[in-house]
Coordinates of C-alpha atoms in Angstrom, one line a residue:
Chain A
X1 CA 50.1 -104.5 215.6
X2 CA 53.7 -105.9 216.8
X3 CA 55.0 -103.7 213.7
X4 CA 53.5 -100.5 215.2
X5 CA 54.1 -101.0 218.6
X6 CA 57.9 -101.7 217.9
X7 CA 57.7 -98.0 216.1
X8 CA 56.4 -96.6 218.6
X9 CA 59.4 -98.2 221.0
X10 CA 62.0 -96.9 218.7
X11 CA 60.7 -93.6 218.6
X12 CA 60.5 -93.5 222.3
X13 CA 64.0 -94.8 222.8
X14 CA 65.1 -92.0 220.3
X15 CA 63.9 -89.2 222.3
X16 CA 66.0 -90.6 225.5
X17 CA 63.2 -91.5 227.6
X18 CA 64.0 -93.4 230.7
X19 CA 63.5 -97.6 230.3
X20 CA 60.9 -97.8 232.9
X21 CA 58.4 -95.0 231.4
X22 CA 58.7 -96.5 228.0
X23 CA 58.1 -100.0 229.5
X24 CA 54.9 -98.8 231.1
X25 CA 53.5 -96.7 228.1
X26 CA 54.3 -99.8 226.0
X27 CA 52.1 -102.0 228.2
X28 CA 49.3 -99.6 228.3
X29 CA 49.5 -99.0 224.4
X30 CA 49.4 -102.4 224.3
X31 CA 46.3 -103.0 226.5
X32 CA 44.6 -100.5 224.4
X33 CA 45.2 -101.9 221.4
X34 CA 43.7 -105.1 222.7
X35 CA 40.6 -103.5 223.7
X36 CA 40.6 -101.9 220.3
X37 CA 40.8 -105.0 218.2
X38 CA 38.2 -106.8 220.3
X39 CA 35.9 -104.2 219.6
X40 CA 36.8 -104.8 216.3
X41 CA 36.5 -108.5 215.8
X42 CA 34.0 -108.7 213.3
X43 CA 36.6 -106.7 210.5
X44 CA 38.3 -108.5 208.1
X45 CA 42.4 -108.9 208.1
X46 CA 43.1 -105.4 206.2
X47 CA 40.2 -103.7 208.5
X48 CA 42.3 -105.4 212.0
X49 CA 45.7 -104.0 210.4
X50 CA 43.7 -100.4 210.0
X51 CA 42.5 -100.8 213.8
X52 CA 45.8 -98.6 215.1
X53 CA 45.0 -96.1 213.2
X54 CA 42.9 -94.3 215.8
X55 CA 46.2 -94.6 218.1
X56 CA 47.8 -92.1 216.0
X57 CA 51.4 -91.8 214.6
X58 CA 54.2 -93.5 216.5
X59 CA 56.3 -90.1 216.2
X60 CA 53.2 -88.5 217.2
X61 CA 53.0 -90.3 220.5
X62 CA 56.6 -89.9 221.1
X63 CA 56.5 -86.7 220.9
X64 CA 53.6 -86.2 223.1
X65 CA 55.2 -88.3 225.6
X66 CA 58.6 -86.8 225.6
X67 CA 57.1 -83.8 226.1
X68 CA 54.6 -84.6 229.1
X69 CA 57.6 -86.5 230.7
X70 CA 59.9 -83.5 230.6
X71 CA 57.6 -81.0 231.7
X72 CA 57.3 -82.6 235.1
X73 CA 61.0 -81.8 236.1
X74 CA 63.0 -83.5 238.8
X75 CA 61.8 -81.0 241.3
X76 CA 58.2 -81.7 240.3
X77 CA 58.9 -85.5 240.8
X78 CA 61.1 -85.3 244.0
X79 CA 60.1 -82.0 246.1
X80 CA 61.9 -83.3 249.1
X81 CA 64.8 -83.5 247.5
X82 CA 64.8 -80.5 245.7
X83 CA 62.7 -78.0 248.6
X84 CA 63.9 -79.5 251.9
X85 CA 67.5 -81.6 250.9
X86 CA 68.9 -79.4 248.6
X87 CA 68.9 -75.9 250.4
X88 CA 70.5 -77.4 253.1
X89 CA 73.5 -78.4 250.7
X90 CA 73.4 -75.4 248.6
X91 CA 73.6 -72.6 250.6
X92 CA 76.8 -73.9 252.8
X93 CA 78.0 -74.1 249.5
X94 CA 77.5 -70.8 248.2
X95 CA 79.1 -69.8 251.5
X96 CA 82.2 -71.5 250.7
X97 CA 82.4 -70.4 247.2
X98 CA 82.0 -66.7 248.6
X99 CA 85.1 -67.1 251.5
X100 CA 86.8 -68.6 248.4
X101 CA 86.5 -65.6 246.1
X102 CA 87.1 -63.3 249.2
X103 CA 90.1 -65.0 249.7
X104 CA 91.1 -64.7 246.0
X105 CA 90.6 -61.2 246.0
X106 CA 92.2 -60.1 249.0
X107 CA 95.3 -62.4 247.8
X108 CA 94.9 -60.9 244.3
X109 CA 95.0 -57.0 246.2
X110 CA 98.3 -57.7 248.0
X111 CA 97.0 -59.0 251.2
X112 CA 98.3 -62.3 252.8
X113 CA 101.7 -64.3 252.6
X114 CA 104.3 -62.5 250.0
X115 CA 101.8 -59.5 250.1
X116 CA 102.8 -56.1 251.9
X117 CA 99.5 -54.7 252.1
X118 CA 98.0 -54.4 255.7
X119 CA 94.3 -52.4 256.7
X120 CA 96.3 -50.4 259.3
X121 CA 96.8 -47.5 257.1
X122 CA 92.6 -47.9 255.8
X123 CA 90.5 -45.1 256.4
X124 CA 87.4 -45.6 258.7
X125 CA 85.4 -45.2 255.4
X126 CA 87.0 -48.1 254.1
X127 CA 87.2 -50.3 256.3
X128 CA 83.3 -49.8 257.1
X129 CA 82.9 -50.7 253.2
X130 CA 84.7 -53.8 253.8
X131 CA 82.4 -54.7 256.8
X132 CA 79.4 -54.1 254.2
X133 CA 81.0 -56.3 252.0
X134 CA 81.6 -59.2 254.4
X135 CA 78.1 -58.5 255.2
X136 CA 77.5 -59.2 251.5
X137 CA 78.9 -62.2 251.3
X138 CA 76.5 -64.1 253.8
X139 CA 73.5 -62.6 252.5
X140 CA 73.8 -62.3 248.7
X141 CA 74.4 -66.2 249.1
X142 CA 71.0 -66.5 251.3
X143 CA 69.0 -64.5 249.0
X144 CA 70.3 -65.8 245.7
X145 CA 69.5 -69.6 247.0
X146 CA 66.2 -68.1 247.7
X147 CA 65.6 -66.7 244.6
X148 CA 66.5 -70.0 242.8
X149 CA 64.3 -72.1 244.7
X150 CA 61.5 -70.0 243.8
X151 CA 62.2 -70.2 240.0
X152 CA 62.7 -73.9 240.5
X153 CA 59.0 -74.2 241.9
X154 CA 57.8 -72.0 239.3
X155 CA 59.1 -74.1 236.5
X156 CA 58.7 -77.3 238.0
X157 CA 54.4 -76.1 238.4
X158 CA 54.6 -77.1 242.1
X159 CA 52.3 -75.8 244.8
X160 CA 53.2 -72.6 246.7
X161 CA 54.0 -74.7 249.9
X162 CA 57.7 -76.1 248.4
X163 CA 59.1 -73.0 247.8
X164 CA 57.8 -71.4 251.2
X165 CA 59.4 -74.5 252.9
X166 CA 63.0 -74.0 251.4
X167 CA 62.5 -70.1 251.9
X168 CA 61.9 -71.1 255.4
X169 CA 64.8 -73.5 255.9
X170 CA 67.1 -71.4 254.2
X171 CA 66.2 -68.5 256.9
X172 CA 66.4 -70.6 259.7
X173 CA 69.9 -71.7 258.4
X174 CA 70.7 -68.1 257.5
X175 CA 69.9 -66.8 260.6
X176 CA 72.1 -69.1 262.7
X177 CA 74.8 -68.2 260.5
X178 CA 77.9 -66.3 262.1
X179 CA 80.7 -64.9 259.8
X180 CA 83.7 -62.7 260.1
X181 CA 87.1 -61.9 258.7
X182 CA 90.1 -60.1 259.6
X183 CA 92.9 -59.1 256.9
X184 CA 96.5 -58.5 257.7
X185 CA 97.3 -55.7 260.0
X186 CA 98.0 -55.1 263.8
X187 CA 93.9 -54.6 264.3
X188 CA 93.5 -58.0 265.8
X189 CA 89.5 -58.2 265.4
X190 CA 87.1 -59.1 262.8
X191 CA 85.8 -56.3 260.1
X192 CA 82.3 -57.1 260.8
X193 CA 81.4 -58.2 264.3
X194 CA 84.7 -57.0 265.9
X195 CA 85.7 -61.1 266.7
X196 CA 88.3 -61.7 268.9
X197 CA 90.7 -64.5 267.4
X198 CA 92.2 -67.2 269.4
X199 CA 95.8 -66.5 270.4
X200 CA 97.5 -68.6 267.6
X201 CA 95.2 -66.9 264.9
X202 CA 96.5 -63.7 266.4
X203 CA 100.0 -64.4 265.7
X204 CA 99.1 -65.3 262.0
X205 CA 96.9 -62.0 261.9
X206 CA 99.3 -59.7 261.1
X207 CA 100.5 -61.1 257.9
X208 CA 97.7 -63.9 256.8
X209 CA 94.4 -62.3 258.0
X210 CA 91.8 -65.0 259.5
X211 CA 88.4 -66.2 258.6
X212 CA 85.9 -67.4 260.7
X213 CA 82.0 -68.9 260.5
X214 CA 80.0 -70.6 262.8
X215 CA 76.3 -71.7 263.5
X216 CA 74.5 -71.6 266.1
X217 CA 72.2 -68.9 268.5
X218 CA 73.9 -67.3 271.0
X219 CA 73.3 -66.7 274.5
X220 CA 72.1 -62.7 274.4
X221 CA 68.6 -62.3 275.4
X222 CA 67.3 -61.2 272.0
X223 CA 68.8 -62.0 268.5
X224 CA 70.9 -60.0 266.8
X225 CA 70.0 -57.6 264.2
X226 CA 72.1 -59.3 261.7
X227 CA 70.7 -62.4 262.6
X228 CA 66.9 -60.7 262.2
X229 CA 68.0 -59.9 258.8
X230 CA 69.3 -63.1 257.7
X231 CA 66.5 -64.7 258.5
X232 CA 64.1 -62.3 257.0
X233 CA 65.3 -61.9 253.2
X234 CA 64.5 -65.4 252.2
X235 CA 61.3 -65.2 254.2
X236 CA 60.7 -61.9 252.3
X237 CA 61.9 -63.4 249.1
X238 CA 59.5 -66.4 249.4
X239 CA 56.4 -64.2 250.3
X240 CA 56.8 -62.0 247.0
X241 CA 56.9 -64.9 245.2
X242 CA 53.5 -66.1 246.7
X243 CA 51.8 -63.1 246.7
X244 CA 53.3 -62.6 242.9
X245 CA 51.7 -66.2 241.7
X246 CA 48.0 -65.5 243.4
X247 CA 48.2 -61.8 242.0
X248 CA 48.8 -63.6 238.7
X249 CA 46.1 -66.5 239.1
X250 CA 43.5 -63.6 239.5
X251 CA 44.9 -61.5 237.1
X252 CA 44.2 -64.4 234.5
X253 CA 40.7 -65.3 235.2
X254 CA 39.6 -61.4 236.6
X255 CA 35.8 -60.7 235.5
Chain B
X1 CA 30.3 -77.9 207.3
X2 CA 32.5 -76.3 210.0
X3 CA 36.3 -76.2 208.8
X4 CA 38.0 -78.9 211.4
X5 CA 40.6 -76.8 213.0
X6 CA 43.4 -79.1 214.6
X7 CA 45.2 -78.3 217.9
X8 CA 44.2 -74.5 218.2
X9 CA 46.2 -73.0 221.0
X10 CA 43.2 -71.6 222.9
X11 CA 42.2 -75.8 223.7
X12 CA 45.4 -76.0 225.8
X13 CA 44.7 -77.8 229.0
X14 CA 41.0 -79.1 227.7
X15 CA 42.3 -82.4 227.4
X16 CA 43.4 -82.5 230.9
X17 CA 40.0 -80.8 232.0
X18 CA 38.1 -83.6 230.5
X19 CA 39.7 -86.3 231.9
X20 CA 39.8 -85.0 235.0
X21 CA 36.1 -84.4 235.1
X22 CA 35.1 -87.9 233.5
X23 CA 37.1 -89.5 235.9
X24 CA 35.6 -88.1 239.1
X25 CA 33.0 -89.5 238.1
X26 CA 34.1 -92.8 238.1
X27 CA 37.4 -94.7 237.7
X28 CA 38.1 -95.4 234.2
X29 CA 41.0 -97.5 232.3
X30 CA 42.5 -95.8 228.9
X31 CA 40.3 -97.3 226.4
X32 CA 37.4 -96.6 228.2
X33 CA 38.1 -93.0 229.1
X34 CA 39.0 -92.0 225.5
X35 CA 35.6 -93.9 224.3
X36 CA 33.9 -91.7 227.5
X37 CA 35.7 -88.4 225.9
X38 CA 34.4 -89.1 222.6
X39 CA 30.9 -89.5 223.4
X40 CA 30.5 -86.8 226.1
X41 CA 31.7 -84.5 223.2
X42 CA 29.7 -85.7 220.9
X43 CA 32.8 -86.9 218.8
X44 CA 33.6 -83.3 218.7
X45 CA 37.2 -83.6 219.7
X46 CA 39.2 -86.3 217.7
X47 CA 43.1 -87.3 219.0
X48 CA 45.5 -89.8 218.5
X49 CA 44.2 -92.2 221.2
X50 CA 47.7 -93.4 222.2
X51 CA 48.4 -89.6 223.2
X52 CA 46.4 -89.6 226.1
X53 CA 48.4 -91.8 228.2
X54 CA 51.1 -89.4 228.6
X55 CA 48.7 -87.0 229.9
X56 CA 47.6 -89.7 232.4
X57 CA 51.0 -90.2 233.6
X58 CA 51.6 -86.5 234.0
X59 CA 48.7 -86.0 235.7
X60 CA 49.7 -88.9 238.3
X61 CA 53.1 -87.7 238.7
X62 CA 52.1 -84.5 239.6
X63 CA 49.2 -86.4 242.3
X64 CA 46.2 -85.5 240.5
X65 CA 45.5 -89.1 239.7
X66 CA 46.6 -92.3 240.7
X67 CA 46.3 -95.5 239.2
X68 CA 46.4 -99.1 240.4
X69 CA 46.5 -102.2 238.3
X70 CA 43.1 -103.9 238.8
X71 CA 41.1 -107.0 236.9
X72 CA 38.2 -105.4 234.7
X73 CA 36.0 -107.6 232.4
X74 CA 38.4 -110.8 233.2
X75 CA 41.9 -108.8 232.0
X76 CA 44.2 -107.0 234.2
X77 CA 44.4 -103.1 233.3
X78 CA 45.7 -100.3 234.7
X79 CA 42.7 -97.8 236.2
X80 CA 43.2 -94.2 236.9
X81 CA 40.8 -92.3 239.6
X82 CA 41.0 -89.0 241.0
X83 CA 42.9 -87.9 244.0
X84 CA 41.6 -85.5 246.6
X85 CA 43.8 -82.9 245.2
X86 CA 42.6 -83.5 241.8
X87 CA 39.0 -83.1 242.7
X88 CA 40.4 -79.7 244.4
X89 CA 41.9 -78.9 241.0
X90 CA 39.2 -79.9 238.9
X91 CA 36.8 -77.6 240.9
X92 CA 39.0 -74.4 240.5
X93 CA 39.7 -75.6 236.9
X94 CA 35.8 -75.8 236.1
X95 CA 35.3 -72.4 237.5
X96 CA 37.6 -70.6 236.0
X97 CA 36.6 -72.1 232.5
X98 CA 33.1 -71.2 233.3
X99 CA 34.1 -67.8 233.6
X100 CA 36.5 -67.6 230.5
X101 CA 33.6 -69.3 228.4
X102 CA 30.8 -66.5 229.9
X103 CA 33.2 -63.6 229.2
X104 CA 34.3 -64.8 225.7
X105 CA 30.4 -65.6 224.6
X106 CA 29.5 -62.3 226.1
X107 CA 32.2 -60.1 223.8
X108 CA 31.1 -62.5 221.1
X109 CA 27.6 -61.3 221.6
X110 CA 28.6 -57.6 221.5
X111 CA 29.6 -57.0 224.8
X112 CA 28.7 -53.5 226.2
X113 CA 27.1 -52.5 222.8
X114 CA 24.4 -54.5 223.4
X115 CA 24.5 -55.7 219.3
X116 CA 26.1 -59.2 217.7
X117 CA 29.6 -58.1 216.9
X118 CA 30.1 -61.3 214.8
X119 CA 27.8 -62.8 212.7

């Protein structure tokens, strides 16, 4: 019996399963074999050696353990980390990435230090397009994050509550976010919200442009339209995900 | 004698259903559960007994079961019992299973044609 147990341990370690998981499984297998041999006390020595045969082959047990362990993903084992903490961290990181991409593209296009390009001669449609692009830089990360956490929930086979919590958090953070950018030129306001930058920034604005990002709710009576959009997009994605799950469940067992 | 089929795909989820059903009746440790499965199914299902533990651990990590170390028959054993979430899942799964079985039975008996399609 010790030989069989050692074979199982070897197979489990070979599949890179965590030591705690292996230890627990080995403990329970050992208890099971003790019960099995106690039930077989009348057997002779050969039969006792064969008593582990009902347990299955060590490789099969290790395969089953690896499959079951990995089917419960990190998100399934730690839903609070995955669906509460991670959205709070992931969304700002995505925004930082979007801002860096925007600045890099602007530099490559010829804006900023060393470049000659300004928006002074841009037609109105191009300025409006840039405003849409800037709004997209805020909105697309929100939508991507909501889609990602819904997909994570589906893969982790976790309940609908958790992706909805993640999408609600993304909606609140998204609704609070304010972002604007000004490209080099004599127009000293942000492209999206006509943000007036500070005087120190204004002096640089003609050459370098400026980016601003903030969080919070303004003092206006009603939320701005862009706040409503930024709040609604992840809620809508979460809602669509739940509806799709419910519909798929009903289709599977429709009679 | 009917030919024995190993691991047919349509039996996915059946071990979990059997385990939940038996553990909902009373808490059991692993060896006891294996014997209960064998008795309650009349020996129809045969499986490597060691493979039952990874499934139990997975169900526990999903919050469907919980385990405690208890003294049973003078020895320390890990005893599994179904949680409230597990009971809800069991009720839903049993309902789905019965609907599926009824539908397949109906089809095998000829369905709308009213005569046996399969001998």
